[in-house]
JSON list of C-alpha atoms in Angstrom, two decimals:
[
{"chain": "A", "resi": 1034, "resn": "UNK", "atom": "CA", "xyz": [124.05, 75.39, 75.75]},
{"chain": "A", "resi": 1035, "resn": "UNK", "atom": "CA", "xyz": [126.35, 78.40, 75.78]},
{"chain": "A", "resi": 1036, "resn": "UNK", "atom": "CA", "xyz": [127.66, 80.90, 73.29]},
{"chain": "A", "resi": 1037, "resn": "UNK", "atom": "CA", "xyz": [131.25, 80.44, 72.13]},
{"chain": "A", "resi": 1038, "resn": "UNK", "atom": "CA", "xyz": [133.57, 82.63, 70.15]},
{"chain": "A", "resi": 1039, "resn": "UNK", "atom": "CA", "xyz": [137.19, 81.64, 69.94]},
{"chain": "A", "resi": 1040, "resn": "UNK", "atom": "CA", "xyz": [140.24, 83.56, 68.72]},
{"chain": "A", "resi": 1041, "resn": "UNK", "atom": "CA", "xyz": [138.78, 86.97, 69.63]},
{"chain": "A", "resi": 1042, "resn": "UNK", "atom": "CA", "xyz": [141.20, 89.85, 70.00]},
{"chain": "A", "resi": 1043, "resn": "UNK", "atom": "CA", "xyz": [140.79, 91.31, 73.47]},
{"chain": "A", "resi": 1044, "resn": "UNK", "atom": "CA", "xyz": [142.40, 93.19, 76.35]},
{"chain": "A", "resi": 1045, "resn": "UNK", "atom": "CA", "xyz": [142.56, 91.56, 79.78]},
{"chain": "A", "resi": 1046, "resn": "UNK", "atom": "CA", "xyz": [142.70, 93.43, 83.07]},
{"chain": "A", "resi": 1047, "resn": "UNK", "atom": "CA", "xyz": [143.04, 91.91, 86.54]},
{"chain": "A", "resi": 1048, "resn": "UNK", "atom": "CA", "xyz": [143.05, 93.90, 89.76]},
{"chain": "A", "resi": 1049, "resn": "UNK", "atom": "CA", "xyz": [141.35, 96.82, 91.46]},
{"chain": "A", "resi": 1050, "resn": "UNK", "atom": "CA", "xyz": [139.61, 99.62, 89.54]},
{"chain": "A", "resi": 1051, "resn": "UNK", "atom": "CA", "xyz": [138.76, 97.15, 86.80]},
{"chain": "A", "resi": 1052, "resn": "UNK", "atom": "CA", "xyz": [135.77, 99.28, 85.85]},
{"chain": "A", "resi": 1053, "resn": "UNK", "atom": "CA", "xyz": [137.63, 102.53, 85.17]},
{"chain": "A", "resi": 1054, "resn": "UNK", "atom": "CA", "xyz": [137.88, 101.97, 81.42]},
{"chain": "A", "resi": 1055, "resn": "UNK", "atom": "CA", "xyz": [134.36, 100.51, 81.36]},
{"chain": "A", "resi": 1056, "resn": "UNK", "atom": "CA", "xyz": [132.83, 103.64, 82.89]},
{"chain": "A", "resi": 1057, "resn": "UNK", "atom": "CA", "xyz": [134.76, 105.83, 80.43]},
{"chain": "A", "resi": 1058, "resn": "UNK", "atom": "CA", "xyz": [133.39, 103.84, 77.49]},
{"chain": "A", "resi": 1059, "resn": "UNK", "atom": "CA", "xyz": [129.86, 103.92, 78.90]},
{"chain": "A", "resi": 1060, "resn": "UNK", "atom": "CA", "xyz": [130.00, 107.69, 79.39]},
{"chain": "A", "resi": 1061, "resn": "UNK", "atom": "CA", "xyz": [131.25, 108.09, 75.81]},
{"chain": "A", "resi": 1062, "resn": "UNK", "atom": "CA", "xyz": [128.41, 106.01, 74.35]},
{"chain": "A", "resi": 1063, "resn": "UNK", "atom": "CA", "xyz": [126.85, 107.54, 71.24]},
{"chain": "A", "resi": 1064, "resn": "UNK", "atom": "CA", "xyz": [123.94, 105.21, 70.58]},
{"chain": "A", "resi": 1065, "resn": "UNK", "atom": "CA", "xyz": [123.24, 102.50, 73.12]},
{"chain": "A", "resi": 1066, "resn": "UNK", "atom": "CA", "xyz": [124.40, 100.63, 76.19]},
{"chain": "A", "resi": 1067, "resn": "UNK", "atom": "CA", "xyz": [123.44, 97.09, 77.15]},
{"chain": "A", "resi": 1068, "resn": "UNK", "atom": "CA", "xyz": [124.19, 95.84, 80.65]},
{"chain": "A", "resi": 1069, "resn": "UNK", "atom": "CA", "xyz": [123.82, 92.47, 82.36]},
{"chain": "A", "resi": 1070, "resn": "UNK", "atom": "CA", "xyz": [124.65, 92.56, 86.06]},
{"chain": "A", "resi": 1071, "resn": "UNK", "atom": "CA", "xyz": [122.95, 90.73, 88.95]},
{"chain": "A", "resi": 1072, "resn": "UNK", "atom": "CA", "xyz": [123.78, 93.57, 91.33]},
{"chain": "A", "resi": 1073, "resn": "UNK", "atom": "CA", "xyz": [123.41, 97.34, 91.00]},
{"chain": "A", "resi": 1074, "resn": "UNK", "atom": "CA", "xyz": [124.20, 100.27, 93.24]},
{"chain": "A", "resi": 1075, "resn": "UNK", "atom": "CA", "xyz": [122.79, 103.82, 93.50]},
{"chain": "A", "resi": 1076, "resn": "UNK", "atom": "CA", "xyz": [125.90, 105.53, 92.14]},
{"chain": "A", "resi": 1077, "resn": "UNK", "atom": "CA", "xyz": [125.79, 103.62, 88.86]},
{"chain": "A", "resi": 1078, "resn": "UNK", "atom": "CA", "xyz": [122.03, 103.76, 88.44]},
{"chain": "A", "resi": 1079, "resn": "UNK", "atom": "CA", "xyz": [122.56, 107.54, 88.31]},
{"chain": "A", "resi": 1080, "resn": "UNK", "atom": "CA", "xyz": [124.92, 106.99, 85.39]},
{"chain": "A", "resi": 1081, "resn": "UNK", "atom": "CA", "xyz": [122.21, 105.13, 83.46]},
{"chain": "A", "resi": 1082, "resn": "UNK", "atom": "CA", "xyz": [119.62, 107.79, 84.18]},
{"chain": "A", "resi": 1083, "resn": "UNK", "atom": "CA", "xyz": [122.00, 110.46, 82.91]},
{"chain": "A", "resi": 1084, "resn": "UNK", "atom": "CA", "xyz": [122.71, 108.49, 79.72]},
{"chain": "A", "resi": 1085, "resn": "UNK", "atom": "CA", "xyz": [118.98, 108.10, 79.14]},
{"chain": "A", "resi": 1086, "resn": "UNK", "atom": "CA", "xyz": [118.51, 111.86, 79.52]},
{"chain": "A", "resi": 1087, "resn": "UNK", "atom": "CA", "xyz": [121.06, 112.32, 76.72]},
{"chain": "A", "resi": 1088, "resn": "UNK", "atom": "CA", "xyz": [119.05, 110.10, 74.38]},
{"chain": "A", "resi": 1089, "resn": "UNK", "atom": "CA", "xyz": [121.19, 106.98, 74.72]},
{"chain": "A", "resi": 1090, "resn": "UNK", "atom": "CA", "xyz": [119.20, 103.75, 74.42]},
{"chain": "A", "resi": 1091, "resn": "UNK", "atom": "CA", "xyz": [119.60, 101.62, 77.55]},
{"chain": "A", "resi": 1092, "resn": "UNK", "atom": "CA", "xyz": [118.84, 97.93, 78.02]},
{"chain": "A", "resi": 1093, "resn": "UNK", "atom": "CA", "xyz": [119.42, 96.59, 81.51]},
{"chain": "A", "resi": 1094, "resn": "UNK", "atom": "CA", "xyz": [119.19, 93.04, 82.81]},
{"chain": "A", "resi": 1095, "resn": "UNK", "atom": "CA", "xyz": [119.52, 92.48, 86.54]},
{"chain": "A", "resi": 1096, "resn": "UNK", "atom": "CA", "xyz": [118.04, 90.46, 89.40]},
{"chain": "A", "resi": 1097, "resn": "UNK", "atom": "CA", "xyz": [115.99, 91.25, 92.47]},
{"chain": "A", "resi": 1098, "resn": "UNK", "atom": "CA", "xyz": [119.23, 91.22, 94.45]},
{"chain": "A", "resi": 1099, "resn": "UNK", "atom": "CA", "xyz": [119.48, 94.95, 93.65]},
{"chain": "A", "resi": 1100, "resn": "UNK", "atom": "CA", "xyz": [121.12, 96.49, 96.72]},
{"chain": "A", "resi": 1101, "resn": "UNK", "atom": "CA", "xyz": [119.59, 99.86, 95.89]},
{"chain": "A", "resi": 1102, "resn": "UNK", "atom": "CA", "xyz": [115.99, 98.65, 96.19]},
{"chain": "A", "resi": 1103, "resn": "UNK", "atom": "CA", "xyz": [116.23, 98.01, 99.91]},
{"chain": "A", "resi": 1104, "resn": "UNK", "atom": "CA", "xyz": [118.76, 100.75, 100.70]},
{"chain": "A", "resi": 1105, "resn": "UNK", "atom": "CA", "xyz": [118.22, 104.28, 101.96]},
{"chain": "A", "resi": 1106, "resn": "UNK", "atom": "CA", "xyz": [119.15, 105.92, 98.64]},
{"chain": "A", "resi": 1107, "resn": "UNK", "atom": "CA", "xyz": [116.56, 104.53, 96.28]},
{"chain": "A", "resi": 1108, "resn": "UNK", "atom": "CA", "xyz": [117.47, 105.43, 92.72]},
{"chain": "A", "resi": 1109, "resn": "UNK", "atom": "CA", "xyz": [115.61, 102.36, 91.47]},
{"chain": "A", "resi": 1110, "resn": "UNK", "atom": "CA", "xyz": [112.38, 104.36, 91.86]},
{"chain": "A", "resi": 1111, "resn": "UNK", "atom": "CA", "xyz": [113.72, 106.77, 89.24]},
{"chain": "A", "resi": 1112, "resn": "UNK", "atom": "CA", "xyz": [113.70, 103.86, 86.80]},
{"chain": "A", "resi": 1113, "resn": "UNK", "atom": "CA", "xyz": [110.01, 103.29, 87.51]},
{"chain": "A", "resi": 1114, "resn": "UNK", "atom": "CA", "xyz": [107.70, 106.15, 86.53]},
{"chain": "A", "resi": 1115, "resn": "UNK", "atom": "CA", "xyz": [104.36, 106.60, 88.28]},
{"chain": "A", "resi": 1116, "resn": "UNK", "atom": "CA", "xyz": [101.30, 107.75, 86.35]},
{"chain": "A", "resi": 1117, "resn": "UNK", "atom": "CA", "xyz": [98.24, 108.90, 88.28]},
{"chain": "A", "resi": 1118, "resn": "UNK", "atom": "CA", "xyz": [94.80, 108.78, 86.70]},
{"chain": "A", "resi": 1119, "resn": "UNK", "atom": "CA", "xyz": [91.64, 110.51, 87.91]},
{"chain": "A", "resi": 1120, "resn": "UNK", "atom": "CA", "xyz": [88.27, 108.77, 88.03]},
{"chain": "A", "resi": 1121, "resn": "UNK", "atom": "CA", "xyz": [86.17, 111.75, 86.92]},
{"chain": "A", "resi": 1122, "resn": "UNK", "atom": "CA", "xyz": [82.87, 110.24, 88.08]},
{"chain": "A", "resi": 1123, "resn": "UNK", "atom": "CA", "xyz": [84.29, 109.48, 91.52]},
{"chain": "A", "resi": 1124, "resn": "UNK", "atom": "CA", "xyz": [85.79, 112.98, 91.67]},
{"chain": "A", "resi": 1125, "resn": "UNK", "atom": "CA", "xyz": [82.43, 114.57, 90.80]},
{"chain": "A", "resi": 1126, "resn": "UNK", "atom": "CA", "xyz": [80.72, 112.47, 93.49]},
{"chain": "A", "resi": 1127, "resn": "UNK", "atom": "CA", "xyz": [83.36, 113.50, 96.04]},
{"chain": "A", "resi": 1128, "resn": "UNK", "atom": "CA", "xyz": [83.00, 117.18, 95.11]},
{"chain": "A", "resi": 1129, "resn": "UNK", "atom": "CA", "xyz": [79.24, 116.90, 95.64]},
{"chain": "A", "resi": 1130, "resn": "UNK", "atom": "CA", "xyz": [79.83, 115.40, 99.07]},
{"chain": "A", "resi": 1131, "resn": "UNK", "atom": "CA", "xyz": [82.27, 118.21, 99.91]},
{"chain": "A", "resi": 1132, "resn": "UNK", "atom": "CA", "xyz": [79.68, 120.83, 98.91]},
{"chain": "A", "resi": 1133, "resn": "UNK", "atom": "CA", "xyz": [76.98, 119.08, 100.91]},
{"chain": "A", "resi": 1134, "resn": "UNK", "atom": "CA", "xyz": [79.29, 118.85, 103.91]},
{"chain": "A", "resi": 1135, "resn": "UNK", "atom": "CA", "xyz": [79.93, 122.59, 103.69]},
{"chain": "A", "resi": 1136, "resn": "UNK", "atom": "CA", "xyz": [76.21, 123.28, 103.51]},
{"chain": "A", "resi": 1137, "resn": "UNK", "atom": "CA", "xyz": [75.60, 121.17, 106.61]},
{"chain": "A", "resi": 1138, "resn": "UNK", "atom": "CA", "xyz": [78.40, 122.95, 108.47]},
{"chain": "A", "resi": 1139, "resn": "UNK", "atom": "CA", "xyz": [76.95, 126.39, 107.74]},
{"chain": "A", "resi": 1140, "resn": "UNK", "atom": "CA", "xyz": [73.47, 125.14, 108.65]},
{"chain": "A", "resi": 1141, "resn": "UNK", "atom": "CA", "xyz": [74.76, 123.84, 111.98]},
{"chain": "A", "resi": 1142, "resn": "UNK", "atom": "CA", "xyz": [76.54, 127.11, 112.78]},
{"chain": "A", "resi": 1143, "resn": "UNK", "atom": "CA", "xyz": [73.51, 129.15, 111.77]},
{"chain": "A", "resi": 1144, "resn": "UNK", "atom": "CA", "xyz": [71.12, 127.01, 113.81]},
{"chain": "A", "resi": 1145, "resn": "UNK", "atom": "CA", "xyz": [73.38, 127.16, 116.87]},
{"chain": "A", "resi": 1146, "resn": "UNK", "atom": "CA", "xyz": [73.56, 130.97, 116.68]},
{"chain": "A", "resi": 1147, "resn": "UNK", "atom": "CA", "xyz": [69.79, 131.26, 116.27]},
{"chain": "A", "resi": 1148, "resn": "UNK", "atom": "CA", "xyz": [69.07, 128.91, 119.17]},
{"chain": "A", "resi": 1149, "resn": "UNK", "atom": "CA", "xyz": [71.52, 130.65, 121.50]},
{"chain": "A", "resi": 1150, "resn": "UNK", "atom": "CA", "xyz": [70.12, 134.03, 120.57]},
{"chain": "A", "resi": 1151, "resn": "UNK", "atom": "CA", "xyz": [66.49, 133.02, 121.13]},
{"chain": "A", "resi": 1152, "resn": "UNK", "atom": "CA", "xyz": [67.24, 131.24, 124.38]},
{"chain": "A", "resi": 1153, "resn": "UNK", "atom": "CA", "xyz": [69.43, 134.06, 125.70]},
{"chain": "A", "resi": 1154, "resn": "UNK", "atom": "CA", "xyz": [67.23, 137.00, 124.72]},
{"chain": "A", "resi": 1155, "resn": "UNK", "atom": "CA", "xyz": [63.72, 135.51, 124.82]},
{"chain": "A", "resi": 1156, "resn": "UNK", "atom": "CA", "xyz": [64.35, 132.99, 127.58]},
{"chain": "A", "resi": 1157, "resn": "UNK", "atom": "CA", "xyz": [62.51, 130.31, 125.62]},
{"chain": "A", "resi": 1158, "resn": "UNK", "atom": "CA", "xyz": [64.16, 127.36, 127.28]},
{"chain": "A", "resi": 1159, "resn": "UNK", "atom": "CA", "xyz": [62.16, 124.80, 125.35]},
{"chain": "A", "resi": 1160, "resn": "UNK", "atom": "CA", "xyz": [64.15, 125.79, 122.27]},
{"chain": "A", "resi": 1161, "resn": "UNK", "atom": "CA", "xyz": [67.06, 123.92, 123.84]},
{"chain": "A", "resi": 1162, "resn": "UNK", "atom": "CA", "xyz": [65.53, 120.82, 122.23]},
{"chain": "A", "resi": 1163, "resn": "UNK", "atom": "CA", "xyz": [66.65, 122.33, 118.94]},
{"chain": "A", "resi": 1164, "resn": "UNK", "atom": "CA", "xyz": [70.17, 121.21, 119.80]},
{"chain": "A", "resi": 1165, "resn": "UNK", "atom": "CA", "xyz": [68.99, 117.67, 119.14]},
{"chain": "A", "resi": 1166, "resn": "UNK", "atom": "CA", "xyz": [68.67, 118.72, 115.50]},
{"chain": "A", "resi": 1167, "resn": "UNK", "atom": "CA", "xyz": [72.19, 120.18, 115.71]},
{"chain": "A", "resi": 1168, "resn": "UNK", "atom": "CA", "xyz": [73.47, 116.85, 117.04]},
{"chain": "A", "resi": 1169, "resn": "UNK", "atom": "CA", "xyz": [71.75, 114.97, 114.24]},
{"chain": "A", "resi": 1170, "resn": "UNK", "atom": "CA", "xyz": [73.24, 117.34, 111.67]},
{"chain": "A", "resi": 1171, "resn": "UNK", "atom": "CA", "xyz": [76.66, 116.79, 113.25]},
{"chain": "A", "resi": 1172, "resn": "UNK", "atom": "CA", "xyz": [76.29, 113.00, 112.96]},
{"chain": "A", "resi": 1173, "resn": "UNK", "atom": "CA", "xyz": [75.18, 113.27, 109.34]},
{"chain": "A", "resi": 1174, "resn": "UNK", "atom": "CA", "xyz": [78.10, 115.57, 108.49]},
{"chain": "A", "resi": 1175, "resn": "UNK", "atom": "CA", "xyz": [80.57, 113.32, 110.32]},
{"chain": "A", "resi": 1176, "resn": "UNK", "atom": "CA", "xyz": [79.35, 110.38, 108.21]},
{"chain": "A", "resi": 1177, "resn": "UNK", "atom": "CA", "xyz": [79.74, 112.41, 105.02]},
{"chain": "A", "resi": 1178, "resn": "UNK", "atom": "CA", "xyz": [83.26, 113.57, 105.99]},
{"chain": "A", "resi": 1179, "resn": "UNK", "atom": "CA", "xyz": [84.28, 109.94, 106.46]},
{"chain": "A", "resi": 1180, "resn": "UNK", "atom": "CA", "xyz": [82.83, 109.16, 103.04]},
{"chain": "A", "resi": 1181, "resn": "UNK", "atom": "CA", "xyz": [84.89, 111.99, 101.55]},
{"chain": "A", "resi": 1182, "resn": "UNK", "atom": "CA", "xyz": [88.11, 110.72, 103.15]},
{"chain": "A", "resi": 1183, "resn": "UNK", "atom": "CA", "xyz": [87.63, 107.18, 101.87]},
{"chain": "A", "resi": 1184, "resn": "UNK", "atom": "CA", "xyz": [86.37, 108.10, 98.39]},
{"chain": "A", "resi": 1185, "resn": "UNK", "atom": "CA", "xyz": [88.94, 106.73, 95.92]},
{"chain": "A", "resi": 1186, "resn": "UNK", "atom": "CA", "xyz": [89.37, 109.02, 92.92]},
{"chain": "A", "resi": 1187, "resn": "UNK", "atom": "CA", "xyz": [92.97, 108.19, 91.90]},
{"chain": "A", "resi": 1188, "resn": "UNK", "atom": "CA", "xyz": [94.42, 105.00, 90.49]},
{"chain": "A", "resi": 1189, "resn": "UNK", "atom": "CA", "xyz": [98.00, 104.37, 89.47]},
{"chain": "A", "resi": 1190, "resn": "UNK", "atom": "CA", "xyz": [100.03, 102.58, 86.83]},
{"chain": "A", "resi": 1191, "resn": "UNK", "atom": "CA", "xyz": [103.79, 102.29, 86.40]},
{"chain": "A", "resi": 1192, "resn": "UNK", "atom": "CA", "xyz": [106.14, 102.11, 83.44]},
{"chain": "A", "resi": 1193, "resn": "UNK", "atom": "CA", "xyz": [109.88, 101.79, 82.96]},
{"chain": "A", "resi": 1194, "resn": "UNK", "atom": "CA", "xyz": [112.04, 104.85, 82.37]},
{"chain": "A", "resi": 1195, "resn": "UNK", "atom": "CA", "xyz": [113.96, 102.71, 79.87]},
{"chain": "A", "resi": 1196, "resn": "UNK", "atom": "CA", "xyz": [113.72, 98.98, 79.07]},
{"chain": "A", "resi": 1197, "resn": "UNK", "atom": "CA", "xyz": [114.97, 96.75, 81.86]},
{"chain": "A", "resi": 1198, "resn": "UNK", "atom": "CA", "xyz": [114.38, 93.26, 83.15]},
{"chain": "A", "resi": 1199, "resn": "UNK", "atom": "CA", "xyz": [114.53, 92.29, 86.82]},
{"chain": "A", "resi": 1200, "resn": "UNK", "atom": "CA", "xyz": [114.59, 88.51, 87.02]},
{"chain": "A", "resi": 1201, "resn": "UNK", "atom": "CA", "xyz": [113.63, 86.80, 90.24]},
{"chain": "A", "resi": 1202, "resn": "UNK", "atom": "CA", "xyz": [116.54, 85.14, 91.99]},
{"chain": "A", "resi": 1203, "resn": "UNK", "atom": "CA", "xyz": [116.25, 81.43, 92.81]},
{"chain": "A", "resi": 1204, "resn": "UNK", "atom": "CA", "xyz": [117.23, 82.53, 96.34]},
{"chain": "A", "resi": 1205, "resn": "UNK", "atom": "CA", "xyz": [114.08, 84.63, 96.82]},
{"chain": "A", "resi": 1206, "resn": "UNK", "atom": "CA", "xyz": [112.82, 82.78, 99.89]},
{"chain": "A", "resi": 1207, "resn": "UNK", "atom": "CA", "xyz": [111.60, 79.83, 97.86]},
{"chain": "A", "resi": 1208, "resn": "UNK", "atom": "CA", "xyz": [109.17, 82.08, 95.97]},
{"chain": "A", "resi": 1209, "resn": "UNK", "atom": "CA", "xyz": [110.96, 81.90, 92.61]},
{"chain": "A", "resi": 1210, "resn": "UNK", "atom": "CA", "xyz": [110.13, 79.53, 89.77]},
{"chain": "A", "resi": 1211, "resn": "UNK", "atom": "CA", "xyz": [113.49, 80.37, 88.21]},
{"chain": "A", "resi": 1212, "resn": "UNK", "atom": "CA", "xyz": [116.25, 77.78, 88.51]},
{"chain": "A", "resi": 1213, "resn": "UNK", "atom": "CA", "xyz": [118.72, 79.98, 86.67]},
{"chain": "A", "resi": 1214, "resn": "UNK", "atom": "CA", "xyz": [120.42, 82.89, 88.37]},
{"chain": "A", "resi": 1215, "resn": "UNK", "atom": "CA", "xyz": [121.67, 85.61, 86.00]},
{"chain": "A", "resi": 1216, "resn": "UNK", "atom": "CA", "xyz": [125.22, 85.81, 87.31]},
{"chain": "A", "resi": 1217, "resn": "UNK", "atom": "CA", "xyz": [126.90, 87.08, 84.12]},
{"chain": "A", "resi": 1218, "resn": "UNK", "atom": "CA", "xyz": [128.43, 90.54, 83.97]},
{"chain": "A", "resi": 1219, "resn": "UNK", "atom": "CA", "xyz": [128.25, 91.79, 80.40]},
{"chain": "A", "resi": 1220, "resn": "UNK", "atom": "CA", "xyz": [128.50, 95.32, 79.05]},
{"chain": "A", "resi": 1221, "resn": "UNK", "atom": "CA", "xyz": [128.08, 96.36, 75.41]},
{"chain": "A", "resi": 1222, "resn": "UNK", "atom": "CA", "xyz": [128.57, 99.94, 74.21]},
{"chain": "A", "resi": 1223, "resn": "UNK", "atom": "CA", "xyz": [127.24, 101.06, 70.82]},
{"chain": "A", "resi": 1224, "resn": "UNK", "atom": "CA", "xyz": [127.32, 97.42, 69.67]},
{"chain": "A", "resi": 1225, "resn": "UNK", "atom": "CA", "xyz": [131.04, 98.01, 69.10]},
{"chain": "A", "resi": 1226, "resn": "UNK", "atom": "CA", "xyz": [132.70, 97.38, 72.47]},
{"chain": "A", "resi": 1227, "resn": "UNK", "atom": "CA", "xyz": [132.00, 94.45, 74.78]},
{"chain": "A", "resi": 1228, "resn": "UNK", "atom": "CA", "xyz": [133.14, 93.78, 78.33]},
{"chain": "A", "resi": 1229, "resn": "UNK", "atom": "CA", "xyz": [132.89, 90.54, 80.28]},
{"chain": "A", "resi": 1230, "resn": "UNK", "atom": "CA", "xyz": [134.34, 89.46, 83.57]},
{"chain": "A", "resi": 1231, "resn": "UNK", "atom": "CA", "xyz": [133.63, 89.39, 87.28]},
{"chain": "A", "resi": 1232, "resn": "UNK", "atom": "CA", "xyz": [132.78, 93.01, 88.05]},
{"chain": "A", "resi": 1233, "resn": "UNK", "atom": "CA", "xyz": [129.19, 93.87, 88.91]},
{"chain": "A", "resi": 1234, "resn": "UNK", "atom": "CA", "xyz": [127.68, 97.23, 88.04]},
{"chain": "A", "resi": 1235, "resn": "UNK", "atom": "CA", "xyz": [128.35, 98.46, 91.56]},
{"chain": "A", "resi": 1236, "resn": "UNK", "atom": "CA", "xyz": [130.70, 101.02, 93.05]},
{"chain": "A", "resi": 1237, "resn": "UNK", "atom": "CA", "xyz": [132.70, 98.28, 94.78]},
{"chain": "A", "resi": 1238, "resn": "UNK", "atom": "CA", "xyz": [132.90, 96.19, 91.64]},
{"chain": "A", "resi": 1239, "resn": "UNK", "atom": "CA", "xyz": [134.04, 99.10, 89.51]},
{"chain": "A", "resi": 1240, "resn": "UNK", "atom": "CA", "xyz": [136.48, 100.67, 91.99]},
{"chain": "A", "resi": 1241, "resn": "UNK", "atom": "CA", "xyz": [137.37, 98.65, 95.06]},
{"chain": "A", "resi": 1242, "resn": "UNK", "atom": "CA", "xyz": [137.19, 94.90, 94.49]},
{"chain": "A", "resi": 1243, "resn": "UNK", "atom": "CA", "xyz": [139.89, 92.78, 92.91]},
{"chain": "A", "resi": 1244, "resn": "UNK", "atom": "CA", "xyz": [138.16, 91.88, 89.64]},
{"chain": "A", "resi": 1245, "resn": "UNK", "atom": "CA", "xyz": [138.81, 90.39, 86.23]},
{"chain": "A", "resi": 1246, "resn": "UNK", "atom": "CA", "xyz": [137.53, 91.92, 83.03]},
{"chain": "A", "resi": 1247, "resn": "UNK", "atom": "CA", "xyz": [137.97, 91.39, 79.31]},
{"chain": "A", "resi": 1248, "resn": "UNK", "atom": "CA", "xyz": [137.42, 94.18, 76.80]},
{"chain": "A", "resi": 1249, "resn": "UNK", "atom": "CA", "xyz": [137.05, 93.50, 73.10]},
{"chain": "A", "resi": 1250, "resn": "UNK", "atom": "CA", "xyz": [136.21, 95.44, 69.95]},
{"chain": "A", "resi": 1251, "resn": "UNK", "atom": "CA", "xyz": [136.45, 92.32, 67.80]},
{"chain": "A", "resi": 1252, "resn": "UNK", "atom": "CA", "xyz": [133.36, 92.67, 65.53]},
{"chain": "A", "resi": 1253, "resn": "UNK", "atom": "CA", "xyz": [132.47, 88.98, 65.56]},
{"chain": "A", "resi": 1254, "resn": "UNK", "atom": "CA", "xyz": [132.91, 88.62, 69.32]},
{"chain": "A", "resi": 1255, "resn": "UNK", "atom": "CA", "xyz": [130.84, 91.77, 69.96]},
{"chain": "A", "resi": 1256, "resn": "UNK", "atom": "CA", "xyz": [128.13, 90.55, 67.59]},
{"chain": "A", "resi": 1257, "resn": "UNK", "atom": "CA", "xyz": [127.91, 87.19, 69.41]},
{"chain": "A", "resi": 1258, "resn": "UNK", "atom": "CA", "xyz": [127.77, 89.00, 72.75]},
{"chain": "A", "resi": 1259, "resn": "UNK", "atom": "CA", "xyz": [124.94, 91.24, 71.53]},
{"chain": "A", "resi": 1260, "resn": "UNK", "atom": "CA", "xyz": [123.03, 88.14, 70.40]},
{"chain": "A", "resi": 1261, "resn": "UNK", "atom": "CA", "xyz": [123.39, 86.59, 73.86]},
{"chain": "A", "resi": 1262, "resn": "UNK", "atom": "CA", "xyz": [122.26, 89.76, 75.64]},
{"chain": "A", "resi": 1263, "resn": "UNK", "atom": "CA", "xyz": [119.26, 90.07, 73.31]},
{"chain": "A", "resi": 1264, "resn": "UNK", "atom": "CA", "xyz": [118.39, 86.45, 73.97]},
{"chain": "A", "resi": 1265, "resn": "UNK", "atom": "CA", "xyz": [118.49, 87.03, 77.72]},
{"chain": "A", "resi": 1266, "resn": "UNK", "atom": "CA", "xyz": [116.35, 90.15, 77.35]},
{"chain": "A", "resi": 1267, "resn": "UNK", "atom": "CA", "xyz": [113.68, 88.90, 74.96]},
{"chain": "A", "resi": 1268, "resn": "UNK", "atom": "CA", "xyz": [113.68, 85.10, 75.07]},
{"chain": "A", "resi": 1269, "resn": "UNK", "atom": "CA", "xyz": [114.97, 83.94, 78.45]},
{"chain": "A", "resi": 1270, "resn": "UNK", "atom": "CA", "xyz": [111.55, 82.69, 79.66]},
{"chain": "A", "resi": 1271, "resn": "UNK", "atom": "CA", "xyz": [112.61, 83.65, 83.19]},
{"chain": "A", "resi": 1272, "resn": "UNK", "atom": "CA", "xyz": [110.08, 85.03, 85.66]},
{"chain": "A", "resi": 1273, "resn": "UNK", "atom": "CA", "xyz": [110.37, 88.79, 86.22]},
{"chain": "A", "resi": 1274, "resn": "UNK", "atom": "CA", "xyz": [109.47, 91.08, 89.07]},
{"chain": "A", "resi": 1275, "resn": "UNK", "atom": "CA", "xyz": [106.12, 92.73, 88.35]},
{"chain": "A", "resi": 1276, "resn": "UNK", "atom": "CA", "xyz": [106.66, 96.44, 87.76]},
{"chain": "A", "resi": 1277, "resn": "UNK", "atom": "CA", "xyz": [103.16, 97.35, 88.94]},
{"chain": "A", "resi": 1278, "resn": "UNK", "atom": "CA", "xyz": [103.78, 95.63, 92.27]},
{"chain": "A", "resi": 1279, "resn": "UNK", "atom": "CA", "xyz": [107.22, 97.21, 92.67]},
{"chain": "A", "resi": 1280, "resn": "UNK", "atom": "CA", "xyz": [105.84, 100.62, 91.81]},
{"chain": "A", "resi": 1281, "resn": "UNK", "atom": "CA", "xyz": [103.19, 100.31, 94.50]},
{"chain": "A", "resi": 1282, "resn": "UNK", "atom": "CA", "xyz": [105.97, 99.53, 97.01]},
{"chain": "A", "resi": 1283, "resn": "UNK", "atom": "CA", "xyz": [108.19, 102.41, 95.94]},
{"chain": "A", "resi": 1284, "resn": "UNK", "atom": "CA", "xyz": [105.63, 105.20, 95.68]},
{"chain": "A", "resi": 1285, "resn": "UNK", "atom": "CA", "xyz": [102.89, 106.61, 97.86]},
{"chain": "A", "resi": 1286, "resn": "UNK", "atom": "CA", "xyz": [99.43, 106.13, 96.38]},
{"chain": "A", "resi": 1287, "resn": "UNK", "atom": "CA", "xyz": [97.01, 108.67, 97.92]},
{"chain": "A", "resi": 1288, "resn": "UNK", "atom": "CA", "xyz": [93.44, 107.69, 97.11]},
{"chain": "A", "resi": 1289, "resn": "UNK", "atom": "CA", "xyz": [92.21, 111.29, 96.76]}
]
């Protein structure tokens, strides 16, 4: 079942640069921007990040067909914020191992100097067996150093910079439970202006492609559009990409 609103007053544009007016309206937003677009590009993700920095509320609905996620310029990671937490007990245990490793190192150096000195000056060759102790100390320290390197003291969680949904495409290599692909392109600014049409929130869609878009400020039409966007955002029952998994792919996670 779809959403219908007839007799709405609207402007229609067909051709290239169909997103020029859209971008102007988005940049002039005073309160909020809601976007539904299956495809995004780095250039326009920057626009959303800038709006967020100005205090504009953003709601974004997209799919895992995001071209930016697999590209070289990954602005999607700016939409996912990494938080690192320290396991204080593990850190204390690692610090103890570091101190013990240092003690063993100084002990080894000191013992080597003593043994060389005694053997060289006193000619007590039997003291050469003392290097067995040095070797054992080396093995013990090497084991401890490996323990230090593998001691996990950090763990990570991820949150969204602003609210967004990334729904799994039915085309995701047969891994999606979703039968519905979010193919709509909807833009709402300040709950007062609504755009619909063919243009994705991409540089090509906004500037280069031959696109169709409808712009309306009709209060009833905008209200119905907001309802549909809110339904998609909060009640779609579609499977989403897990932000914790995505975050672990986007960011390095040093263990210590």
